[in-house]
mmCIF file of C-alpha atoms in Angstrom:
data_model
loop_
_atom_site.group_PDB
_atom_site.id
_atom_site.type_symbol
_atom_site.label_atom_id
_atom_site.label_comp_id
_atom_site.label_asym_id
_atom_site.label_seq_id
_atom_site.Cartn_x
_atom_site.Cartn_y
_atom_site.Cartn_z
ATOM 1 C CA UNK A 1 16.760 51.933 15.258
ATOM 2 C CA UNK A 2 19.113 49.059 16.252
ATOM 3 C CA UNK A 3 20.119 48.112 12.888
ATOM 4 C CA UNK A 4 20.328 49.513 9.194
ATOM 5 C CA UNK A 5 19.964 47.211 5.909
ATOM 6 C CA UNK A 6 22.307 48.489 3.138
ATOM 7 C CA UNK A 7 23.012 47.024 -0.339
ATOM 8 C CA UNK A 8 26.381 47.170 -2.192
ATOM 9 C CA UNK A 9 26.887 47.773 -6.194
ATOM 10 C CA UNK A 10 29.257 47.574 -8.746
ATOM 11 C CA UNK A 11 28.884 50.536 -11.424
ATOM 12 C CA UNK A 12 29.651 51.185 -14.692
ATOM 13 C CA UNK A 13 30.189 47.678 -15.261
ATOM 14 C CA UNK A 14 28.291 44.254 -15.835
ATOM 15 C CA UNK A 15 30.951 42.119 -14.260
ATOM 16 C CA UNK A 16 31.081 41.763 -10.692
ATOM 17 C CA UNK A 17 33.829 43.061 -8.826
ATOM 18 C CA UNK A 18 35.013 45.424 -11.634
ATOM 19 C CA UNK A 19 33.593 49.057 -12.030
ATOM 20 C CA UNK A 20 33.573 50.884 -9.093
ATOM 21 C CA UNK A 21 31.905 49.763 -5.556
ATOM 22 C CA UNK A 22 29.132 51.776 -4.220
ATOM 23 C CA UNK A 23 27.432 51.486 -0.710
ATOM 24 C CA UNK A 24 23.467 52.261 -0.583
ATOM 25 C CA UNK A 25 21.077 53.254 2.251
ATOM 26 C CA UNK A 26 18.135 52.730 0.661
ATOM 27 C CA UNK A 27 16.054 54.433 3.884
ATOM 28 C CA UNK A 28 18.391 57.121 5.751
ATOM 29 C CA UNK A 29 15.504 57.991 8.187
ATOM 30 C CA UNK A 30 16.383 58.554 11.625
ATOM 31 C CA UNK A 31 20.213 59.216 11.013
ATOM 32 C CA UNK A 32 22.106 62.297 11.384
ATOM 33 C CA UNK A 33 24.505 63.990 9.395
ATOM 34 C CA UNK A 34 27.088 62.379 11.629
ATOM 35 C CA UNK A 35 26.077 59.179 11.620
ATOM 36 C CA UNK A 36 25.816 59.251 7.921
ATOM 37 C CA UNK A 37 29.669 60.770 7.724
ATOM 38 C CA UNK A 38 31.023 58.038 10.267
ATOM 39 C CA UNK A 39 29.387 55.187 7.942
ATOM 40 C CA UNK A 40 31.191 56.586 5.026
ATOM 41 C CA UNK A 41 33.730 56.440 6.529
ATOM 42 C CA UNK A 42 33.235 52.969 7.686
ATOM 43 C CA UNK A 43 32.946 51.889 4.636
ATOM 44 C CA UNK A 44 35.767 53.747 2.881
ATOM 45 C CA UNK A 45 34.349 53.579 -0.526
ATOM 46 C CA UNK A 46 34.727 56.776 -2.977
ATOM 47 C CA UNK A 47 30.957 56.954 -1.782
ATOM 48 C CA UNK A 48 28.035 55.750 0.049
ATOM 49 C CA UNK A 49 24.207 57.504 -0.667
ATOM 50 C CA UNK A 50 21.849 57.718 1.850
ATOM 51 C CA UNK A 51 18.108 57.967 0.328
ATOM 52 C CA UNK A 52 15.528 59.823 2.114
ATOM 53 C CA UNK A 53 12.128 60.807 0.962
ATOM 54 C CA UNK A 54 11.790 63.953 -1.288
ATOM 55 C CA UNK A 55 10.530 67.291 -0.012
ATOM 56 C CA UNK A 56 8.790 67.774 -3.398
ATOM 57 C CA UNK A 57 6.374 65.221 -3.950
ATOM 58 C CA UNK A 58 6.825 65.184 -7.400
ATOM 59 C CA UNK A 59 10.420 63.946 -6.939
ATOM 60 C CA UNK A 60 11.198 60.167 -5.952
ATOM 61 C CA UNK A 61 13.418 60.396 -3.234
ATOM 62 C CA UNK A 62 16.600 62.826 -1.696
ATOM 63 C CA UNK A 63 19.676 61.707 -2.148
ATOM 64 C CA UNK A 64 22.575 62.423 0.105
ATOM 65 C CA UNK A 65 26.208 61.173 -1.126
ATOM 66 C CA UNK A 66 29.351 61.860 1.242
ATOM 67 C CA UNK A 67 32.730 60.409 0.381
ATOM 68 C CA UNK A 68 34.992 59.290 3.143
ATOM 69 C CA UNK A 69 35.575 62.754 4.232
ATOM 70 C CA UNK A 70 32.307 65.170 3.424
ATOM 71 C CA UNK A 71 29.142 65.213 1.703
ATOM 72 C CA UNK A 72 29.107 66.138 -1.570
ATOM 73 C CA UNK A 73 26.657 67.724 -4.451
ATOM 74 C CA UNK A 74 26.753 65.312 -7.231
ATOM 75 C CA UNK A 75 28.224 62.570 -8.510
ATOM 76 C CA UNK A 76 28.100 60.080 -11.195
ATOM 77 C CA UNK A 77 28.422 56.599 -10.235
ATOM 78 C CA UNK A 78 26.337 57.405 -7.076
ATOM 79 C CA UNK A 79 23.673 58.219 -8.795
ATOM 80 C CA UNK A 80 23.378 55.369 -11.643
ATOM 81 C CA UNK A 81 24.098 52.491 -8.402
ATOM 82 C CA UNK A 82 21.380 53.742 -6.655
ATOM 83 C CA UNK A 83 18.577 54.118 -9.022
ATOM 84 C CA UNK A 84 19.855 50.491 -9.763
ATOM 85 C CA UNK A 85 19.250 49.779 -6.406
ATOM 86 C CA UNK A 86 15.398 51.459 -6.285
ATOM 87 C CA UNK A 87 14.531 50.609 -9.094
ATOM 88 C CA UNK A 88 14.458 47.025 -8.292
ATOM 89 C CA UNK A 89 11.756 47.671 -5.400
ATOM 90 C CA UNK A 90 8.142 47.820 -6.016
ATOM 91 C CA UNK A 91 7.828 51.033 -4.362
ATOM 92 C CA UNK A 92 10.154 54.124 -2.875
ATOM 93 C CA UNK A 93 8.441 55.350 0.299
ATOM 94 C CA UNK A 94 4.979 54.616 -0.467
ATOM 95 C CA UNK A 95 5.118 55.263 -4.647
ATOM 96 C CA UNK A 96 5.376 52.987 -6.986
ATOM 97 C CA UNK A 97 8.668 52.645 -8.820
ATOM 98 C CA UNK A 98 8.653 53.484 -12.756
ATOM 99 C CA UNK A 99 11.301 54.028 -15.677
ATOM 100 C CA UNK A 100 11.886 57.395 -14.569
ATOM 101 C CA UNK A 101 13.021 58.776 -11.475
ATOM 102 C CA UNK A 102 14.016 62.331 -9.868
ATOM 103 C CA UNK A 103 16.351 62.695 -7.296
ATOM 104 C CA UNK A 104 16.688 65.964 -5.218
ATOM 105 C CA UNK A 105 20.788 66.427 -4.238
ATOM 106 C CA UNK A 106 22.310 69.457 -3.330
ATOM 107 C CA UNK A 107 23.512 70.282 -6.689
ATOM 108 C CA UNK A 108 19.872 70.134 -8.078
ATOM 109 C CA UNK A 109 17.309 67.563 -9.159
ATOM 110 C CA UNK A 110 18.878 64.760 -11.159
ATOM 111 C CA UNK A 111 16.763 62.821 -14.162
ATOM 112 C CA UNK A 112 17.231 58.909 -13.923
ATOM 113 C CA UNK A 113 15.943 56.618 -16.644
ATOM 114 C CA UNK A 114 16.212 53.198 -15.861
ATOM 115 C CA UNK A 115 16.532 50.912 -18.758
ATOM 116 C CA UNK A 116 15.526 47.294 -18.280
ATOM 117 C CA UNK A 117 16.516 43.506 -19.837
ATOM 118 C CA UNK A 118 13.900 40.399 -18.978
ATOM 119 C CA UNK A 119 12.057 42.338 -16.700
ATOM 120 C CA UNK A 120 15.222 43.222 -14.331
ATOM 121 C CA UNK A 121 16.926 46.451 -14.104
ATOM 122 C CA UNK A 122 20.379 46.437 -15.876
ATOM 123 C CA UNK A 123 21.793 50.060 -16.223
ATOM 124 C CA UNK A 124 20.738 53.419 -15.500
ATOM 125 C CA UNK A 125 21.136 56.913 -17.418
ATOM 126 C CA UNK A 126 21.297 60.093 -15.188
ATOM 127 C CA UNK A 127 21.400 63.566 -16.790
ATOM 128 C CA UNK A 128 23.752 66.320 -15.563
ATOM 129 C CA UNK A 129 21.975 68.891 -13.161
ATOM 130 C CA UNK A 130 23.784 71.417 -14.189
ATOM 131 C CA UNK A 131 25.374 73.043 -17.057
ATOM 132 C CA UNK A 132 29.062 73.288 -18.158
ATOM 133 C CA UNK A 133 31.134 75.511 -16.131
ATOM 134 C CA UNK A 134 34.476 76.043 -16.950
ATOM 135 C CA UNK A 135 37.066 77.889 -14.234
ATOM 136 C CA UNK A 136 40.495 78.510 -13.721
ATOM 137 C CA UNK A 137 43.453 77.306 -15.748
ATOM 138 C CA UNK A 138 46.061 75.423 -14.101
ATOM 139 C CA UNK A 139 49.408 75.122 -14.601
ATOM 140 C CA UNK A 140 51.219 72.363 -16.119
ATOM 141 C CA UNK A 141 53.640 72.009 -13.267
ATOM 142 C CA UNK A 142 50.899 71.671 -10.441
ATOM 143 C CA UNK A 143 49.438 69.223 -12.451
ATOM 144 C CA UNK A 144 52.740 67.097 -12.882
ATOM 145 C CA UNK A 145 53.390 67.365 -9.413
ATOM 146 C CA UNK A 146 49.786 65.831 -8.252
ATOM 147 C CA UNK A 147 50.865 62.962 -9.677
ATOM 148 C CA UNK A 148 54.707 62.595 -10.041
ATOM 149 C CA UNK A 149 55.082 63.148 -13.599
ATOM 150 C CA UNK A 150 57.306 65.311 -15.767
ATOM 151 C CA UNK A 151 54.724 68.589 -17.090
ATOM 152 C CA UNK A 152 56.348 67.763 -20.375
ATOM 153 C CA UNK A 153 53.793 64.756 -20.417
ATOM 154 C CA UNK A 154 50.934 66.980 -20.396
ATOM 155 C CA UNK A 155 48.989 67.918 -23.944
ATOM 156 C CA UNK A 156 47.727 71.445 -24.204
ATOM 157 C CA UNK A 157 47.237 71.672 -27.905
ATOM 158 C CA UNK A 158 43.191 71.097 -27.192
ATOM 159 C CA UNK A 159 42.869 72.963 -24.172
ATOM 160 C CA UNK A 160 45.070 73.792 -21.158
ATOM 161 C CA UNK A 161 44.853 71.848 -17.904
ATOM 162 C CA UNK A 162 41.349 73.754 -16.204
ATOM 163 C CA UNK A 163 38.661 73.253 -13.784
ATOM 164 C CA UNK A 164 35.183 71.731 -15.229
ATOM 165 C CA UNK A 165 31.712 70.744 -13.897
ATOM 166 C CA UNK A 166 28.627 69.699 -14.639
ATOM 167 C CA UNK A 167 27.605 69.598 -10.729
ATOM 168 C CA UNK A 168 31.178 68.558 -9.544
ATOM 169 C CA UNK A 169 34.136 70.585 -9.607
ATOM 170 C CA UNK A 170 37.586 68.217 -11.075
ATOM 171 C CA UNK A 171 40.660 69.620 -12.488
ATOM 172 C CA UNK A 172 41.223 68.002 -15.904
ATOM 173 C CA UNK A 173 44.292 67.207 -17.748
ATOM 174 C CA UNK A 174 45.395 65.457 -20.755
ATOM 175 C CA UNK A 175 48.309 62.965 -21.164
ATOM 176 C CA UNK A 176 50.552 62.280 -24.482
ATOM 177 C CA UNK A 177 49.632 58.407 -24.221
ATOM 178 C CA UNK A 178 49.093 55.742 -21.932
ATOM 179 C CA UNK A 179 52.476 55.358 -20.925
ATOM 180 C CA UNK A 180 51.992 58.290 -19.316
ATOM 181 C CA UNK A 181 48.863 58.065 -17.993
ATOM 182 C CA UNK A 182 50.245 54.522 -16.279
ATOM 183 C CA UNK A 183 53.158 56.168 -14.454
ATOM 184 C CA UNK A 184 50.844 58.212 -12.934
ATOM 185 C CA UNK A 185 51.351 58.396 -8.920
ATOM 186 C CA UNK A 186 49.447 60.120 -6.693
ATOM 187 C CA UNK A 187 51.206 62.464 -3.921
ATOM 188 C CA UNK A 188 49.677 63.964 -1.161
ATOM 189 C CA UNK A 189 52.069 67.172 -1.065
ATOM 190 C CA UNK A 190 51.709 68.097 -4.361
ATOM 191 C CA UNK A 191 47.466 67.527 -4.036
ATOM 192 C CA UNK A 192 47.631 69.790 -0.608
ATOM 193 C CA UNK A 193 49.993 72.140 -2.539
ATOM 194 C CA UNK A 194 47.391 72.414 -5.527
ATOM 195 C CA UNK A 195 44.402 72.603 -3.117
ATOM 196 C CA UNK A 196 45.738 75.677 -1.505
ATOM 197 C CA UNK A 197 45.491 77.446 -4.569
ATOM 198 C CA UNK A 198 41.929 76.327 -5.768
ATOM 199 C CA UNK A 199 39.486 78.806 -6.571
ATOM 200 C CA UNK A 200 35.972 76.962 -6.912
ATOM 201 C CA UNK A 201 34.001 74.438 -4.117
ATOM 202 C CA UNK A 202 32.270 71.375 -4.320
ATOM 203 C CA UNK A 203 34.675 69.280 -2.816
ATOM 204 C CA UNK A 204 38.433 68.648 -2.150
ATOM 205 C CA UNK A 205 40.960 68.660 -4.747
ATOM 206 C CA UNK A 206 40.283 66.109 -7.131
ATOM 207 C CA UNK A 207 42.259 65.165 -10.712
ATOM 208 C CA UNK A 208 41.265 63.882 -13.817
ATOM 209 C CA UNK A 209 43.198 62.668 -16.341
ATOM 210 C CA UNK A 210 43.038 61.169 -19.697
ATOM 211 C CA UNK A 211 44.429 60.123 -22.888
ATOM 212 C CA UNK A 212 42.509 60.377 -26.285
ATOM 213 C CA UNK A 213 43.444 56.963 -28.439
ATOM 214 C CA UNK A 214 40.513 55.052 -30.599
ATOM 215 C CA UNK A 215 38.584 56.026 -27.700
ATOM 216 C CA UNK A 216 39.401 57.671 -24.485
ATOM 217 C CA UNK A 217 41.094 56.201 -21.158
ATOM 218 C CA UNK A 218 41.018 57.592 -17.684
ATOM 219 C CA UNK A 219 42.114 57.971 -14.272
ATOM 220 C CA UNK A 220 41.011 60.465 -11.412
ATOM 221 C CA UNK A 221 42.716 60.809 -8.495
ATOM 222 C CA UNK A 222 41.353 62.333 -5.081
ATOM 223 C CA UNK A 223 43.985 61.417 -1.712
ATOM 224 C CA UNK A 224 42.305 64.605 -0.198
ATOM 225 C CA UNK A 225 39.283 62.626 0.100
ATOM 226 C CA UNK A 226 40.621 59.609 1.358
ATOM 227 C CA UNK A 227 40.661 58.135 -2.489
ATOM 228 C CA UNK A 228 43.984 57.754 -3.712
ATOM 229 C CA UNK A 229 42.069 56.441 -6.824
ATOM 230 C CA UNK A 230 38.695 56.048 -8.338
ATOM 231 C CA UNK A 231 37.527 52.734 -10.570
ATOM 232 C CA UNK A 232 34.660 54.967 -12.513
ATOM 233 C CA UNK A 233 34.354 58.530 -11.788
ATOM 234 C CA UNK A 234 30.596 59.624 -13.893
ATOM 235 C CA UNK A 235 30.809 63.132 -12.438
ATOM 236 C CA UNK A 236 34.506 64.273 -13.607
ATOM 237 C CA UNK A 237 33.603 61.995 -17.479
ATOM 238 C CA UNK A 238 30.717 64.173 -18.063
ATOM 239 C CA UNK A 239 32.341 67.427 -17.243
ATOM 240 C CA UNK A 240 35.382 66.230 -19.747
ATOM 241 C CA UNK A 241 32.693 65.056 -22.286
ATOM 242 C CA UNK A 242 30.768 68.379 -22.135
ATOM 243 C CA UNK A 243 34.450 70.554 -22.381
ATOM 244 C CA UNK A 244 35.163 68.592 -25.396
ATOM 245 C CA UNK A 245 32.158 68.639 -27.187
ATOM 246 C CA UNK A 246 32.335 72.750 -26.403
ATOM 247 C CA UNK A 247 35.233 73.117 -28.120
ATOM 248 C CA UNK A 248 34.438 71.226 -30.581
ATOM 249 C CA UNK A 249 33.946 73.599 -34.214
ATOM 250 C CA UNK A 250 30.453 72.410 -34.441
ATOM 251 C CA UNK A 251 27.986 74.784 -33.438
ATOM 252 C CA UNK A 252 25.304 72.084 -33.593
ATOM 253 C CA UNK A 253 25.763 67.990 -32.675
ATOM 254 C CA UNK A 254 25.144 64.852 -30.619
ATOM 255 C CA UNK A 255 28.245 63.350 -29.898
ATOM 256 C CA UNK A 256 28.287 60.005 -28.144
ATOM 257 C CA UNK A 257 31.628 59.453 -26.211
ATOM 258 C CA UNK A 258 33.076 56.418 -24.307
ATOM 259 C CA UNK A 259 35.392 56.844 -21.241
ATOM 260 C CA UNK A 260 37.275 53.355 -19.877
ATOM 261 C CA UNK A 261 38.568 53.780 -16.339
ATOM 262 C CA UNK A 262 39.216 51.577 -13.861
ATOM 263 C CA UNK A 263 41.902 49.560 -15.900
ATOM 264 C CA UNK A 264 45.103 50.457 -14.113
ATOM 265 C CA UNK A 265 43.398 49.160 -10.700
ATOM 266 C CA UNK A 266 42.308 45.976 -11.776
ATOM 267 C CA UNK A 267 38.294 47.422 -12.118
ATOM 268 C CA UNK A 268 37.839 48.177 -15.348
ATOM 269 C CA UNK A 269 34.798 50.469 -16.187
ATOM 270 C CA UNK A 270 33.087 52.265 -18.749
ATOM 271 C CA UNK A 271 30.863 54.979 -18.889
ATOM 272 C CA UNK A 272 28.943 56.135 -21.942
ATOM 273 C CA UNK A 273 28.309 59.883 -22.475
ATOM 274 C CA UNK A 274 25.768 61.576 -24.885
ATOM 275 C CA UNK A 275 26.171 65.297 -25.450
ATOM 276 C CA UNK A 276 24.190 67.507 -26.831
ATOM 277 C CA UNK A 277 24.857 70.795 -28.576
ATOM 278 C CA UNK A 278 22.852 73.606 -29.704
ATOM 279 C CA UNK A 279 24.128 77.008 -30.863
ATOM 280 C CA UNK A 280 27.376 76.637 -29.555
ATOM 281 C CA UNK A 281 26.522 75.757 -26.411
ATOM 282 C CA UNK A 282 26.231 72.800 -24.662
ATOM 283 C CA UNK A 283 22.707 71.903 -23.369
ATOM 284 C CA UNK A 284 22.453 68.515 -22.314
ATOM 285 C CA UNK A 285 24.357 65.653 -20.694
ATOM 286 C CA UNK A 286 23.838 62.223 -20.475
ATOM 287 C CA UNK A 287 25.738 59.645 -18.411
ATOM 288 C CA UNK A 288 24.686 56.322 -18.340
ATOM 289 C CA UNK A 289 26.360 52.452 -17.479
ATOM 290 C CA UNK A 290 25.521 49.193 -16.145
ATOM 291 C CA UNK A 291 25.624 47.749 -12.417
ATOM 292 C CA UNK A 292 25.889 44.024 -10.476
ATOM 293 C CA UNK A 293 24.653 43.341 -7.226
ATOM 294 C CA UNK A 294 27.573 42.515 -4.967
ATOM 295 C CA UNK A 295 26.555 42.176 -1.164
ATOM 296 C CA UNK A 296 23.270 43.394 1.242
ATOM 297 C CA UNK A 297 23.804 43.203 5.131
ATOM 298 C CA UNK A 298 23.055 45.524 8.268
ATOM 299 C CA UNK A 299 24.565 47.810 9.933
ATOM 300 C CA UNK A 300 24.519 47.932 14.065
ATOM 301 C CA UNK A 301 23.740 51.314 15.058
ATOM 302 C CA UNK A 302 24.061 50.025 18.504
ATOM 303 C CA UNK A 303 25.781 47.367 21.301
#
């Protein structure tokens, strides 16, 4: 294999060059873990996938996503770009392509639904592949110093600054408005400093913050990983969705929330949510958004 044909998306968004960028390797045979790594790299986007055929027949295809530093279990945007991306072929490795697809990932299988406009595929909904964990609580003042702000900027009337996941681990935090949230600066010491302290895996040290106004507004910050911001971040939106709704009096709803990110870097996205809840707990999540085509090429694998 001399060469490699790859595609390029924007997600969570239905205007090109807003949302956030995603890199797909719609057939990963033949490369290794390394090679996959060093492309990410290449690349530099918040991630590239890298499909491969299922080992469960049942399932459409494996999906491997690494950022520019390590592979990780889930993620959000990842997933919606690239069942953009196959569902747009007549077949994935030998099956015809339907509505519905499965993709195996290390955090578990992950339920696509493609949802279509004239015949073409337009956005994709993925649902969570696992359920709401909640860990540690963090402290004001590590937060605030992630992201050179004063702690007194940080609301814990709703809940405390704490670790969440629905198959990705992020520390969440909310801000008193989007003054706040706009000041926002990410530095490296005080995301190593924070890091050294953290208690669950998944991947490096990564921040979300937000601001609840008519609806809510984002950011998420990960310089560990090489991404000193991210446009759209599906992952770190449903595990603040799924807190929210959990704390939420209710023992029984369907909430529906919106989360715009992106806007501070020029990409604006926005990700849709749908969260279920049954007997106080939460038992399904739902993220879904739009994508664009942006670029296809190849890759030279060798001189």
């Amino acid at each position: 294999m001399n060469t490699l044909s790859y595609v390029t998306v924007d997600v969570f968004t239905s205007t090109r060059f807003e949302g956030n960028p995603l890199a797909v390797i719609s057939d990963a045979r033949g490369l290794s873990d390394a090679a996959m790594q060093k492309i990410a790299t290449e690349f530099n986007y918040s991630e590239v996938t890298f499909v491969l055929p299922p080992e469960d027949t049942q399932n459409s295809a494996r999906v491997r996503i690494f950022t520019p530093t390590m592979e990780i279990p889930f993620a959000g945007h990842p997933n919606v770009g690239t069942a953009y991306v196959l569902g747009q072929q007549a077949e994935i490795f030998g099956k015809p392509v339907g509505d519905t697809l499965r993709f195996e990932e290390k955090a578990g299988v992950v339920e696509v639904s493609l949802k279509r406009s004239g015949g073409k595929v337009a956005a994709a909904a993925i649902r969570a592949p696992q359920p709401l964990a909640i860990g540690d609580i963090i402290a004001e003042e590590t937060v605030a110093g992630c992201v050179s702000l004063d702690p007194g900027v940080i609301v814990s009337t709703t809940h405390a600054p704490v670790f969440a996941s629905v198959g990705l681990n992020f520390a969440i935090a909310e801000l008193n408005g989007l003054e706040a949230l706009a000041a926002a600066r990410p530095n490296l010491a005080g995301f190593q400093a924070a890091a050294g302290h953290q208690a669950t895996s998944g991947h490096d040290f990564s921040l979300f913050l937000y601001v609840r106004t008519a609806e809510i507004r984002a950011r998420m910050f990960a310089p560990l990983d090489n991404v000193p911001e991210d446009p759209a971040t599906g992952s770190a939106s449903a595990a603040l969705g799924a807190y929210l709704v959990s704390l939420a009096p209710e023992a029984d709803m369907n909430a529906r929330i919106t989360i715009e990110q992106g806007v501070e870097m020029g990409r604006r996205s926005v990700i849709t949510l749908d969260v279920a809840k049954s007997g106080g707990i939460v038992s399904d999540v739902v993220i879904s958004g739009g994508c664009v085509s942006v670029m296809c090429g190849e890759i030279s694998l060798q001189d």
